[in-house]
């Protein structure tokens, strides 16, 4: 009798332990990939030795304590230009609209379009007309904002850091009528938005499966476009509509993989899109270090998961105020949530694996963001 009772107790405890394990695996483990509110650090095991990691930390440097006291101030009346590096599916469209429609300025941007067409029986699928804005300095026709809605994609559709660095001087030289002096004196204040890599990847998958292609993106580097051999397409035809997640993951040339790192790094350091000169591990490490360095040197970067903090940090850095506060959406309101909760552990692991470099970059960005936010809270006497 005693043995039966003992066996039942053991079986009961075993079932409880199994239930806890399954709960963590299928519920908590997914929540860790949703938004920073659930974690302090996205985890992914890396094979890099400690000595290499320590050396890379030395390259990037410790977080400085003078970010908010630096003399990198923006002057809208002079030759300063805010350059928005817009990475796909990071909330950049919303943030871009804030820049042209939501800033309280002496001379606001003059915008046309951007509204949905009126409903009629012959046009049930109403599309939003293209938003175009002129963002001129006070008492001048010179532009202070380089972005999708102000200047258009002058350096290419969703131009990355490498493309912008090569294109901006040429663009403003033409804008200035060929005069080099004003172009030489311009100060570029780079800004960008980042997002949890897993959520961003799934959001891009959803967008591509609905027909998005970004075919007009140039991916120009070192003055030339990549060859078909360097950057093979993942699909045939006009789009990748209705692609399965399995096929989306399987294409090793998919630019969705580690997109944030690639778009923030200087690709010239790794021979652009040519992959034959070094190992994949070495290439990824160089890109990661470059992306960290460029991110740290930017005038501002925001995180989609921290809208209020991002808004206040931008306002402080550029001396501008937004008219309406940023809206923080719950993850369950996003397209990515529709996919994430249905993923098997194996698929989720594979997505983490092919975005491991972005995960490391986001961990760094999250630490840097919180460091700067904590400094700003003290400076502005923010209590919550």
mmCIF file of C-alpha atoms in Angstrom:
data_model
loop_
_atom_site.group_PDB
_atom_site.id
_atom_site.type_symbol
_atom_site.label_atom_id
_atom_site.label_comp_id
_atom_site.label_asym_id
_atom_site.label_seq_id
_atom_site.Cartn_x
_atom_site.Cartn_y
_atom_site.Cartn_z
ATOM 1 C CA UNK A 1 0.000 0.000 0.000
ATOM 2 C CA UNK A 2 2.791 2.395 0.935
ATOM 3 C CA UNK A 3 4.640 1.531 -2.285
ATOM 4 C CA UNK A 4 1.515 2.309 -4.384
ATOM 5 C CA UNK A 5 1.140 5.674 -2.670
ATOM 6 C CA UNK A 6 4.816 6.440 -3.272
ATOM 7 C CA UNK A 7 4.546 5.499 -6.943
ATOM 8 C CA UNK A 8 1.479 7.720 -7.373
ATOM 9 C CA UNK A 9 3.243 10.628 -5.696
ATOM 10 C CA UNK A 10 6.283 10.185 -7.922
ATOM 11 C CA UNK A 11 4.073 10.000 -11.027
ATOM 12 C CA UNK A 12 2.200 13.135 -9.938
ATOM 13 C CA UNK A 13 5.429 15.096 -9.462
ATOM 14 C CA UNK A 14 6.714 13.841 -12.801
ATOM 15 C CA UNK A 15 3.577 15.072 -14.571
ATOM 16 C CA UNK A 16 3.850 18.482 -12.875
ATOM 17 C CA UNK A 17 7.488 18.765 -13.960
ATOM 18 C CA UNK A 18 6.586 17.817 -17.521
ATOM 19 C CA UNK A 19 3.758 20.394 -17.554
ATOM 20 C CA UNK A 20 6.145 23.138 -16.378
ATOM 21 C CA UNK A 21 8.660 22.151 -19.061
ATOM 22 C CA UNK A 22 6.029 22.257 -21.807
ATOM 23 C CA UNK A 23 4.688 25.578 -20.535
ATOM 24 C CA UNK A 24 8.153 27.124 -20.714
ATOM 25 C CA UNK A 25 8.888 25.646 -24.121
ATOM 26 C CA UNK A 26 5.676 26.646 -25.861
ATOM 27 C CA UNK A 27 4.607 29.785 -23.975
ATOM 28 C CA UNK A 28 7.482 31.498 -22.178
ATOM 29 C CA UNK A 29 10.020 30.652 -24.866
ATOM 30 C CA UNK A 30 7.877 32.449 -27.461
ATOM 31 C CA UNK A 31 7.319 35.435 -25.195
ATOM 32 C CA UNK A 32 11.075 35.850 -24.915
ATOM 33 C CA UNK A 33 11.075 36.634 -28.637
ATOM 34 C CA UNK A 34 8.149 39.070 -28.623
ATOM 35 C CA UNK A 35 9.342 42.352 -27.129
ATOM 36 C CA UNK A 36 11.893 43.701 -24.646
ATOM 37 C CA UNK A 37 9.240 43.952 -21.939
ATOM 38 C CA UNK A 38 9.676 40.191 -21.545
ATOM 39 C CA UNK A 39 13.432 40.032 -21.433
ATOM 40 C CA UNK A 40 16.697 41.800 -20.815
ATOM 41 C CA UNK A 41 18.605 39.939 -23.471
ATOM 42 C CA UNK A 42 17.775 37.805 -26.499
ATOM 43 C CA UNK A 43 19.754 34.618 -26.156
ATOM 44 C CA UNK A 44 21.542 32.676 -28.845
ATOM 45 C CA UNK A 45 24.554 30.467 -28.308
ATOM 46 C CA UNK A 46 27.611 31.555 -30.223
ATOM 47 C CA UNK A 47 30.757 29.611 -30.958
ATOM 48 C CA UNK A 48 33.004 32.671 -30.678
ATOM 49 C CA UNK A 49 35.780 32.238 -28.084
ATOM 50 C CA UNK A 50 35.837 34.604 -25.100
ATOM 51 C CA UNK A 51 39.102 36.190 -26.206
ATOM 52 C CA UNK A 52 37.558 37.149 -29.568
ATOM 53 C CA UNK A 53 34.478 38.576 -27.858
ATOM 54 C CA UNK A 54 36.655 40.597 -25.498
ATOM 55 C CA UNK A 55 38.687 41.926 -28.405
ATOM 56 C CA UNK A 56 35.516 42.981 -30.240
ATOM 57 C CA UNK A 57 34.236 44.754 -27.127
ATOM 58 C CA UNK A 58 37.478 46.720 -27.078
ATOM 59 C CA UNK A 59 36.966 47.660 -30.729
ATOM 60 C CA UNK A 60 33.437 48.938 -30.116
ATOM 61 C CA UNK A 61 34.373 50.560 -26.812
ATOM 62 C CA UNK A 62 32.455 51.042 -23.587
ATOM 63 C CA UNK A 63 29.300 53.128 -23.550
ATOM 64 C CA UNK A 64 30.253 56.766 -23.112
ATOM 65 C CA UNK A 65 28.659 58.985 -20.481
ATOM 66 C CA UNK A 66 28.694 62.181 -22.542
ATOM 67 C CA UNK A 67 26.184 61.392 -25.282
ATOM 68 C CA UNK A 68 23.677 64.020 -24.161
ATOM 69 C CA UNK A 69 26.385 66.591 -23.453
ATOM 70 C CA UNK A 70 28.197 66.313 -26.775
ATOM 71 C CA UNK A 71 28.317 69.258 -29.154
ATOM 72 C CA UNK A 72 26.655 67.246 -31.938
ATOM 73 C CA UNK A 73 23.663 69.588 -31.948
ATOM 74 C CA UNK A 74 21.348 69.941 -34.923
ATOM 75 C CA UNK A 75 20.959 73.383 -36.464
ATOM 76 C CA UNK A 76 18.052 73.574 -38.906
ATOM 77 C CA UNK A 77 19.144 77.070 -40.029
ATOM 78 C CA UNK A 78 22.592 75.976 -41.203
ATOM 79 C CA UNK A 79 23.729 73.064 -43.408
ATOM 80 C CA UNK A 80 22.791 70.204 -41.075
ATOM 81 C CA UNK A 81 20.828 67.316 -42.621
ATOM 82 C CA UNK A 82 18.967 64.533 -40.827
ATOM 83 C CA UNK A 83 19.439 61.317 -42.835
ATOM 84 C CA UNK A 84 16.890 58.616 -42.076
ATOM 85 C CA UNK A 85 18.210 55.101 -42.785
ATOM 86 C CA UNK A 86 14.939 53.222 -43.192
ATOM 87 C CA UNK A 87 15.232 49.470 -42.563
ATOM 88 C CA UNK A 88 12.255 47.404 -43.701
ATOM 89 C CA UNK A 89 9.645 46.348 -41.108
ATOM 90 C CA UNK A 90 11.090 48.297 -38.165
ATOM 91 C CA UNK A 91 8.284 50.837 -37.866
ATOM 92 C CA UNK A 92 10.089 53.172 -40.248
ATOM 93 C CA UNK A 93 7.005 54.136 -42.249
ATOM 94 C CA UNK A 94 5.234 55.411 -39.132
ATOM 95 C CA UNK A 95 8.367 57.140 -37.854
ATOM 96 C CA UNK A 96 8.957 58.687 -41.284
ATOM 97 C CA UNK A 97 5.460 60.185 -41.175
ATOM 98 C CA UNK A 98 6.198 61.589 -37.722
ATOM 99 C CA UNK A 99 9.223 63.406 -39.158
ATOM 100 C CA UNK A 100 7.276 65.181 -41.897
ATOM 101 C CA UNK A 101 3.802 65.567 -40.339
ATOM 102 C CA UNK A 102 4.188 65.581 -36.571
ATOM 103 C CA UNK A 103 7.026 67.974 -35.714
ATOM 104 C CA UNK A 104 6.290 71.410 -34.294
ATOM 105 C CA UNK A 105 8.460 73.641 -36.496
ATOM 106 C CA UNK A 106 8.681 77.308 -37.370
ATOM 107 C CA UNK A 107 8.369 76.209 -41.001
ATOM 108 C CA UNK A 108 6.589 72.819 -41.075
ATOM 109 C CA UNK A 109 7.031 70.422 -43.972
ATOM 110 C CA UNK A 110 4.572 71.115 -46.778
ATOM 111 C CA UNK A 111 2.928 67.757 -47.514
ATOM 112 C CA UNK A 112 0.609 66.564 -50.260
ATOM 113 C CA UNK A 113 -1.164 63.205 -50.511
ATOM 114 C CA UNK A 114 -0.932 60.398 -47.997
ATOM 115 C CA UNK A 115 -4.694 60.036 -47.620
ATOM 116 C CA UNK A 116 -6.884 57.123 -48.601
ATOM 117 C CA UNK A 117 -8.993 57.546 -51.715
ATOM 118 C CA UNK A 118 -12.682 58.170 -51.194
ATOM 119 C CA UNK A 119 -14.892 55.109 -51.219
ATOM 120 C CA UNK A 120 -17.024 54.349 -54.246
ATOM 121 C CA UNK A 121 -18.614 51.223 -55.659
ATOM 122 C CA UNK A 122 -16.022 50.865 -58.417
ATOM 123 C CA UNK A 123 -13.080 51.246 -56.038
ATOM 124 C CA UNK A 124 -13.598 48.985 -53.043
ATOM 125 C CA UNK A 125 -9.851 48.445 -52.478
ATOM 126 C CA UNK A 126 -8.943 51.975 -51.506
ATOM 127 C CA UNK A 127 -5.216 52.737 -51.642
ATOM 128 C CA UNK A 128 -3.406 55.546 -49.894
ATOM 129 C CA UNK A 129 -2.080 58.207 -52.255
ATOM 130 C CA UNK A 130 1.674 58.769 -52.131
ATOM 131 C CA UNK A 131 2.840 61.180 -49.457
ATOM 132 C CA UNK A 132 5.247 63.818 -50.743
ATOM 133 C CA UNK A 133 6.627 66.616 -48.578
ATOM 134 C CA UNK A 134 8.915 69.599 -48.971
ATOM 135 C CA UNK A 135 10.934 70.096 -45.799
ATOM 136 C CA UNK A 136 12.741 73.419 -46.209
ATOM 137 C CA UNK A 137 14.720 75.428 -43.706
ATOM 138 C CA UNK A 138 13.276 78.705 -42.414
ATOM 139 C CA UNK A 139 13.859 81.461 -45.003
ATOM 140 C CA UNK A 140 15.401 78.977 -47.432
ATOM 141 C CA UNK A 141 14.529 76.330 -50.032
ATOM 142 C CA UNK A 142 17.365 74.097 -48.822
ATOM 143 C CA UNK A 143 16.285 70.741 -47.330
ATOM 144 C CA UNK A 144 17.081 69.680 -43.766
ATOM 145 C CA UNK A 145 15.638 66.124 -43.983
ATOM 146 C CA UNK A 146 16.720 63.291 -46.279
ATOM 147 C CA UNK A 147 14.031 60.616 -46.128
ATOM 148 C CA UNK A 148 11.459 58.687 -48.112
ATOM 149 C CA UNK A 149 8.706 61.276 -47.723
ATOM 150 C CA UNK A 150 10.841 64.414 -48.038
ATOM 151 C CA UNK A 151 13.320 63.702 -50.842
ATOM 152 C CA UNK A 152 12.157 60.289 -52.026
ATOM 153 C CA UNK A 153 14.442 57.282 -52.513
ATOM 154 C CA UNK A 154 17.224 59.349 -54.109
ATOM 155 C CA UNK A 155 19.927 56.876 -53.100
ATOM 156 C CA UNK A 156 17.840 53.824 -53.950
ATOM 157 C CA UNK A 157 14.842 52.062 -52.437
ATOM 158 C CA UNK A 158 15.610 51.444 -48.733
ATOM 159 C CA UNK A 159 19.219 52.489 -49.242
ATOM 160 C CA UNK A 160 21.571 51.014 -46.659
ATOM 161 C CA UNK A 161 24.490 52.677 -44.862
ATOM 162 C CA UNK A 162 26.965 51.820 -47.634
ATOM 163 C CA UNK A 163 24.740 53.257 -50.366
ATOM 164 C CA UNK A 164 24.017 56.414 -48.399
ATOM 165 C CA UNK A 165 27.687 57.077 -47.697
ATOM 166 C CA UNK A 166 28.508 56.823 -51.402
ATOM 167 C CA UNK A 167 25.421 58.664 -52.660
ATOM 168 C CA UNK A 168 24.776 61.613 -50.325
ATOM 169 C CA UNK A 169 27.697 63.871 -51.396
ATOM 170 C CA UNK A 170 26.759 63.393 -55.058
ATOM 171 C CA UNK A 171 23.083 64.071 -54.407
ATOM 172 C CA UNK A 172 23.656 67.301 -52.512
ATOM 173 C CA UNK A 173 26.247 68.448 -55.042
ATOM 174 C CA UNK A 174 23.514 68.283 -57.675
ATOM 175 C CA UNK A 175 21.029 69.816 -55.242
ATOM 176 C CA UNK A 176 23.420 72.702 -54.594
ATOM 177 C CA UNK A 177 23.793 73.369 -58.305
ATOM 178 C CA UNK A 178 27.260 71.855 -58.578
ATOM 179 C CA UNK A 179 28.826 74.003 -55.864
ATOM 180 C CA UNK A 180 31.149 71.939 -53.661
ATOM 181 C CA UNK A 181 31.537 74.382 -50.771
ATOM 182 C CA UNK A 182 28.092 73.926 -49.220
ATOM 183 C CA UNK A 183 28.211 70.157 -49.758
ATOM 184 C CA UNK A 184 31.592 69.984 -48.049
ATOM 185 C CA UNK A 185 30.276 71.884 -45.028
ATOM 186 C CA UNK A 186 27.129 69.786 -44.581
ATOM 187 C CA UNK A 187 26.733 67.816 -41.374
ATOM 188 C CA UNK A 188 24.886 64.523 -41.774
ATOM 189 C CA UNK A 189 22.991 63.347 -38.697
ATOM 190 C CA UNK A 190 22.171 59.672 -39.311
ATOM 191 C CA UNK A 191 19.123 58.190 -37.594
ATOM 192 C CA UNK A 192 17.395 54.807 -37.790
ATOM 193 C CA UNK A 193 14.839 52.517 -36.144
ATOM 194 C CA UNK A 194 15.475 48.946 -34.949
ATOM 195 C CA UNK A 195 13.211 46.064 -33.975
ATOM 196 C CA UNK A 196 13.362 42.697 -32.242
ATOM 197 C CA UNK A 197 14.958 40.553 -35.007
ATOM 198 C CA UNK A 198 12.532 37.627 -34.795
ATOM 199 C CA UNK A 199 9.457 39.840 -34.930
ATOM 200 C CA UNK A 200 10.975 41.894 -37.755
ATOM 201 C CA UNK A 201 11.826 38.766 -39.762
ATOM 202 C CA UNK A 202 8.314 37.344 -39.416
ATOM 203 C CA UNK A 203 6.801 40.707 -40.340
ATOM 204 C CA UNK A 204 8.932 40.800 -43.483
ATOM 205 C CA UNK A 205 7.852 37.252 -44.326
ATOM 206 C CA UNK A 206 4.215 38.300 -44.062
ATOM 207 C CA UNK A 207 4.864 41.370 -46.217
ATOM 208 C CA UNK A 208 6.655 39.375 -48.925
ATOM 209 C CA UNK A 209 3.993 36.654 -48.944
ATOM 210 C CA UNK A 210 1.448 39.417 -49.682
ATOM 211 C CA UNK A 211 3.438 40.504 -52.758
ATOM 212 C CA UNK A 212 6.155 42.943 -51.615
ATOM 213 C CA UNK A 213 9.440 42.589 -53.525
ATOM 214 C CA UNK A 214 11.593 45.762 -53.163
ATOM 215 C CA UNK A 215 12.901 44.848 -56.625
ATOM 216 C CA UNK A 216 13.958 48.432 -57.225
ATOM 217 C CA UNK A 217 16.512 48.258 -54.405
ATOM 218 C CA UNK A 218 19.958 48.702 -55.937
ATOM 219 C CA UNK A 219 22.300 47.219 -53.311
ATOM 220 C CA UNK A 220 25.033 49.352 -54.820
ATOM 221 C CA UNK A 221 28.462 49.015 -53.238
ATOM 222 C CA UNK A 222 31.884 50.321 -54.255
ATOM 223 C CA UNK A 223 30.260 52.059 -57.201
ATOM 224 C CA UNK A 224 28.664 48.976 -58.760
ATOM 225 C CA UNK A 225 25.620 46.716 -58.525
ATOM 226 C CA UNK A 226 26.005 43.099 -57.341
ATOM 227 C CA UNK A 227 26.101 40.395 -59.992
ATOM 228 C CA UNK A 228 23.515 37.613 -60.214
ATOM 229 C CA UNK A 229 26.196 35.228 -58.952
ATOM 230 C CA UNK A 230 26.859 37.411 -55.907
ATOM 231 C CA UNK A 231 23.176 37.970 -55.116
ATOM 232 C CA UNK A 232 20.983 35.269 -56.698
ATOM 233 C CA UNK A 233 17.181 35.751 -56.508
ATOM 234 C CA UNK A 234 15.167 33.520 -54.182
ATOM 235 C CA UNK A 235 12.276 33.114 -56.601
ATOM 236 C CA UNK A 236 11.262 33.246 -60.259
ATOM 237 C CA UNK A 237 8.540 35.506 -61.549
ATOM 238 C CA UNK A 238 7.314 38.949 -60.579
ATOM 239 C CA UNK A 239 6.937 38.283 -56.846
ATOM 240 C CA UNK A 240 7.207 35.704 -54.067
ATOM 241 C CA UNK A 241 3.509 35.867 -53.204
ATOM 242 C CA UNK A 242 2.073 33.055 -51.080
ATOM 243 C CA UNK A 243 5.549 31.764 -50.237
ATOM 244 C CA UNK A 244 5.558 29.309 -47.366
ATOM 245 C CA UNK A 245 7.605 30.097 -44.282
ATOM 246 C CA UNK A 246 9.633 26.936 -44.913
ATOM 247 C CA UNK A 247 10.660 28.129 -48.398
ATOM 248 C CA UNK A 248 11.287 31.662 -47.107
ATOM 249 C CA UNK A 249 13.688 30.281 -44.504
ATOM 250 C CA UNK A 250 15.354 27.862 -46.930
ATOM 251 C CA UNK A 251 16.742 30.496 -49.323
ATOM 252 C CA UNK A 252 20.243 31.232 -48.056
ATOM 253 C CA UNK A 253 20.423 34.373 -50.222
ATOM 254 C CA UNK A 254 17.322 35.853 -48.578
ATOM 255 C CA UNK A 255 18.155 39.448 -47.646
ATOM 256 C CA UNK A 256 15.688 39.220 -44.766
ATOM 257 C CA UNK A 257 18.345 37.229 -42.886
ATOM 258 C CA UNK A 258 20.296 39.542 -40.553
ATOM 259 C CA UNK A 259 18.920 42.511 -42.511
ATOM 260 C CA UNK A 260 19.490 45.079 -39.760
ATOM 261 C CA UNK A 261 23.179 44.237 -39.423
ATOM 262 C CA UNK A 262 23.762 44.251 -43.176
ATOM 263 C CA UNK A 263 22.017 47.591 -43.696
ATOM 264 C CA UNK A 264 23.889 49.298 -40.840
ATOM 265 C CA UNK A 265 27.347 47.933 -41.682
ATOM 266 C CA UNK A 266 29.877 49.216 -44.195
ATOM 267 C CA UNK A 267 29.756 46.420 -46.777
ATOM 268 C CA UNK A 268 32.963 47.641 -48.394
ATOM 269 C CA UNK A 269 34.838 46.066 -45.484
ATOM 270 C CA UNK A 270 33.831 42.581 -46.706
ATOM 271 C CA UNK A 271 34.122 43.124 -50.474
ATOM 272 C CA UNK A 272 30.430 44.021 -50.728
ATOM 273 C CA UNK A 273 28.366 40.981 -51.780
ATOM 274 C CA UNK A 274 31.318 38.855 -52.860
ATOM 275 C CA UNK A 275 31.610 35.925 -50.436
ATOM 276 C CA UNK A 276 34.740 34.156 -51.680
ATOM 277 C CA UNK A 277 37.431 36.197 -49.901
ATOM 278 C CA UNK A 278 36.699 35.046 -46.328
ATOM 279 C CA UNK A 279 34.763 32.561 -44.226
ATOM 280 C CA UNK A 280 31.131 33.229 -43.328
ATOM 281 C CA UNK A 281 32.028 33.471 -39.634
ATOM 282 C CA UNK A 282 34.750 36.044 -40.302
ATOM 283 C CA UNK A 283 32.461 38.011 -42.623
ATOM 284 C CA UNK A 284 29.628 38.082 -40.068
ATOM 285 C CA UNK A 285 31.968 39.251 -37.318
ATOM 286 C CA UNK A 286 33.290 42.144 -39.427
ATOM 287 C CA UNK A 287 29.735 43.172 -40.371
ATOM 288 C CA UNK A 288 28.559 42.971 -36.755
ATOM 289 C CA UNK A 289 31.446 45.101 -35.476
ATOM 290 C CA UNK A 290 30.864 47.643 -38.240
ATOM 291 C CA UNK A 291 27.110 47.812 -37.556
ATOM 292 C CA UNK A 292 27.708 48.306 -33.823
ATOM 293 C CA UNK A 293 30.234 51.051 -34.483
ATOM 294 C CA UNK A 294 27.963 52.889 -36.927
ATOM 295 C CA UNK A 295 24.948 52.546 -34.644
ATOM 296 C CA UNK A 296 26.882 53.963 -31.706
ATOM 297 C CA UNK A 297 28.046 56.940 -33.776
ATOM 298 C CA UNK A 298 24.568 57.793 -35.060
ATOM 299 C CA UNK A 299 22.905 60.921 -33.740
ATOM 300 C CA UNK A 300 19.846 58.867 -32.790
ATOM 301 C CA UNK A 301 18.288 55.441 -33.050
ATOM 302 C CA UNK A 302 14.920 54.316 -31.733
ATOM 303 C CA UNK A 303 13.430 50.955 -30.829
ATOM 304 C CA UNK A 304 9.931 50.108 -32.002
ATOM 305 C CA UNK A 305 9.271 48.398 -28.669
ATOM 306 C CA UNK A 306 9.998 51.619 -26.720
ATOM 307 C CA UNK A 307 7.979 54.376 -28.399
ATOM 308 C CA UNK A 308 7.749 56.868 -25.520
ATOM 309 C CA UNK A 309 11.432 56.645 -24.703
ATOM 310 C CA UNK A 310 12.396 56.897 -28.380
ATOM 311 C CA UNK A 311 10.276 60.021 -28.816
ATOM 312 C CA UNK A 312 11.806 61.789 -25.819
ATOM 313 C CA UNK A 313 15.334 60.850 -26.881
ATOM 314 C CA UNK A 314 14.794 62.263 -30.367
ATOM 315 C CA UNK A 315 13.287 65.481 -29.012
ATOM 316 C CA UNK A 316 16.213 65.975 -26.644
ATOM 317 C CA UNK A 317 18.881 65.242 -29.246
ATOM 318 C CA UNK A 318 17.506 67.452 -32.005
ATOM 319 C CA UNK A 319 15.797 70.180 -29.986
ATOM 320 C CA UNK A 320 12.444 69.520 -31.669
ATOM 321 C CA UNK A 321 9.054 68.610 -30.234
ATOM 322 C CA UNK A 322 6.441 66.269 -31.642
ATOM 323 C CA UNK A 323 2.854 67.505 -31.680
ATOM 324 C CA UNK A 324 1.235 64.153 -30.926
ATOM 325 C CA UNK A 325 2.792 61.419 -28.779
ATOM 326 C CA UNK A 326 4.016 58.182 -30.339
ATOM 327 C CA UNK A 327 1.667 55.209 -29.981
ATOM 328 C CA UNK A 328 2.937 51.968 -28.440
ATOM 329 C CA UNK A 329 1.227 49.022 -30.114
ATOM 330 C CA UNK A 330 0.924 45.680 -28.392
ATOM 331 C CA UNK A 331 2.752 42.823 -30.091
ATOM 332 C CA UNK A 332 -0.535 40.947 -30.454
ATOM 333 C CA UNK A 333 -1.711 43.756 -32.761
ATOM 334 C CA UNK A 334 1.052 43.027 -35.291
ATOM 335 C CA UNK A 335 1.129 40.666 -38.268
ATOM 336 C CA UNK A 336 4.176 38.908 -36.809
ATOM 337 C CA UNK A 337 2.126 37.674 -33.848
ATOM 338 C CA UNK A 338 -0.168 35.752 -36.196
ATOM 339 C CA UNK A 339 2.789 33.640 -37.299
ATOM 340 C CA UNK A 340 4.854 33.410 -34.114
ATOM 341 C CA UNK A 341 2.298 31.635 -31.954
ATOM 342 C CA UNK A 342 1.892 28.901 -34.577
ATOM 343 C CA UNK A 343 5.593 28.099 -34.941
ATOM 344 C CA UNK A 344 7.084 24.795 -33.877
ATOM 345 C CA UNK A 345 10.169 24.918 -31.627
ATOM 346 C CA UNK A 346 12.286 23.615 -34.514
ATOM 347 C CA UNK A 347 11.211 26.385 -36.907
ATOM 348 C CA UNK A 348 11.659 29.050 -34.234
ATOM 349 C CA UNK A 349 15.165 27.801 -33.542
ATOM 350 C CA UNK A 350 15.991 27.910 -37.262
ATOM 351 C CA UNK A 351 14.799 31.533 -37.497
ATOM 352 C CA UNK A 352 16.983 32.429 -34.524
ATOM 353 C CA UNK A 353 19.918 30.650 -36.123
ATOM 354 C CA UNK A 354 19.746 32.477 -39.469
ATOM 355 C CA UNK A 355 19.268 35.792 -37.653
ATOM 356 C CA UNK A 356 21.898 35.202 -34.967
ATOM 357 C CA UNK A 357 23.985 38.216 -36.030
ATOM 358 C CA UNK A 358 20.941 40.510 -35.833
ATOM 359 C CA UNK A 359 20.172 39.108 -32.387
ATOM 360 C CA UNK A 360 23.673 40.040 -31.215
ATOM 361 C CA UNK A 361 23.294 43.509 -32.733
ATOM 362 C CA UNK A 362 19.910 44.001 -31.085
ATOM 363 C CA UNK A 363 21.278 42.941 -27.705
ATOM 364 C CA UNK A 364 23.977 45.594 -28.093
ATOM 365 C CA UNK A 365 21.442 48.207 -29.245
ATOM 366 C CA UNK A 366 19.139 47.410 -26.331
ATOM 367 C CA UNK A 367 21.954 47.887 -23.801
ATOM 368 C CA UNK A 368 23.083 51.124 -25.444
ATOM 369 C CA UNK A 369 19.497 52.401 -25.636
ATOM 370 C CA UNK A 370 18.840 51.694 -21.945
ATOM 371 C CA UNK A 371 22.175 53.256 -20.974
ATOM 372 C CA UNK A 372 21.314 56.486 -22.797
ATOM 373 C CA UNK A 373 17.742 56.461 -21.499
ATOM 374 C CA UNK A 374 18.901 56.128 -17.900
ATOM 375 C CA UNK A 375 21.286 59.062 -18.423
ATOM 376 C CA UNK A 376 18.490 61.134 -19.935
ATOM 377 C CA UNK A 377 16.130 60.334 -17.057
ATOM 378 C CA UNK A 378 18.632 61.831 -14.623
ATOM 379 C CA UNK A 379 19.252 64.825 -16.860
ATOM 380 C CA UNK A 380 15.543 65.580 -17.328
ATOM 381 C CA UNK A 381 14.466 64.426 -13.868
ATOM 382 C CA UNK A 382 12.115 61.790 -15.312
ATOM 383 C CA UNK A 383 10.742 59.615 -12.532
ATOM 384 C CA UNK A 384 9.110 56.782 -14.514
#
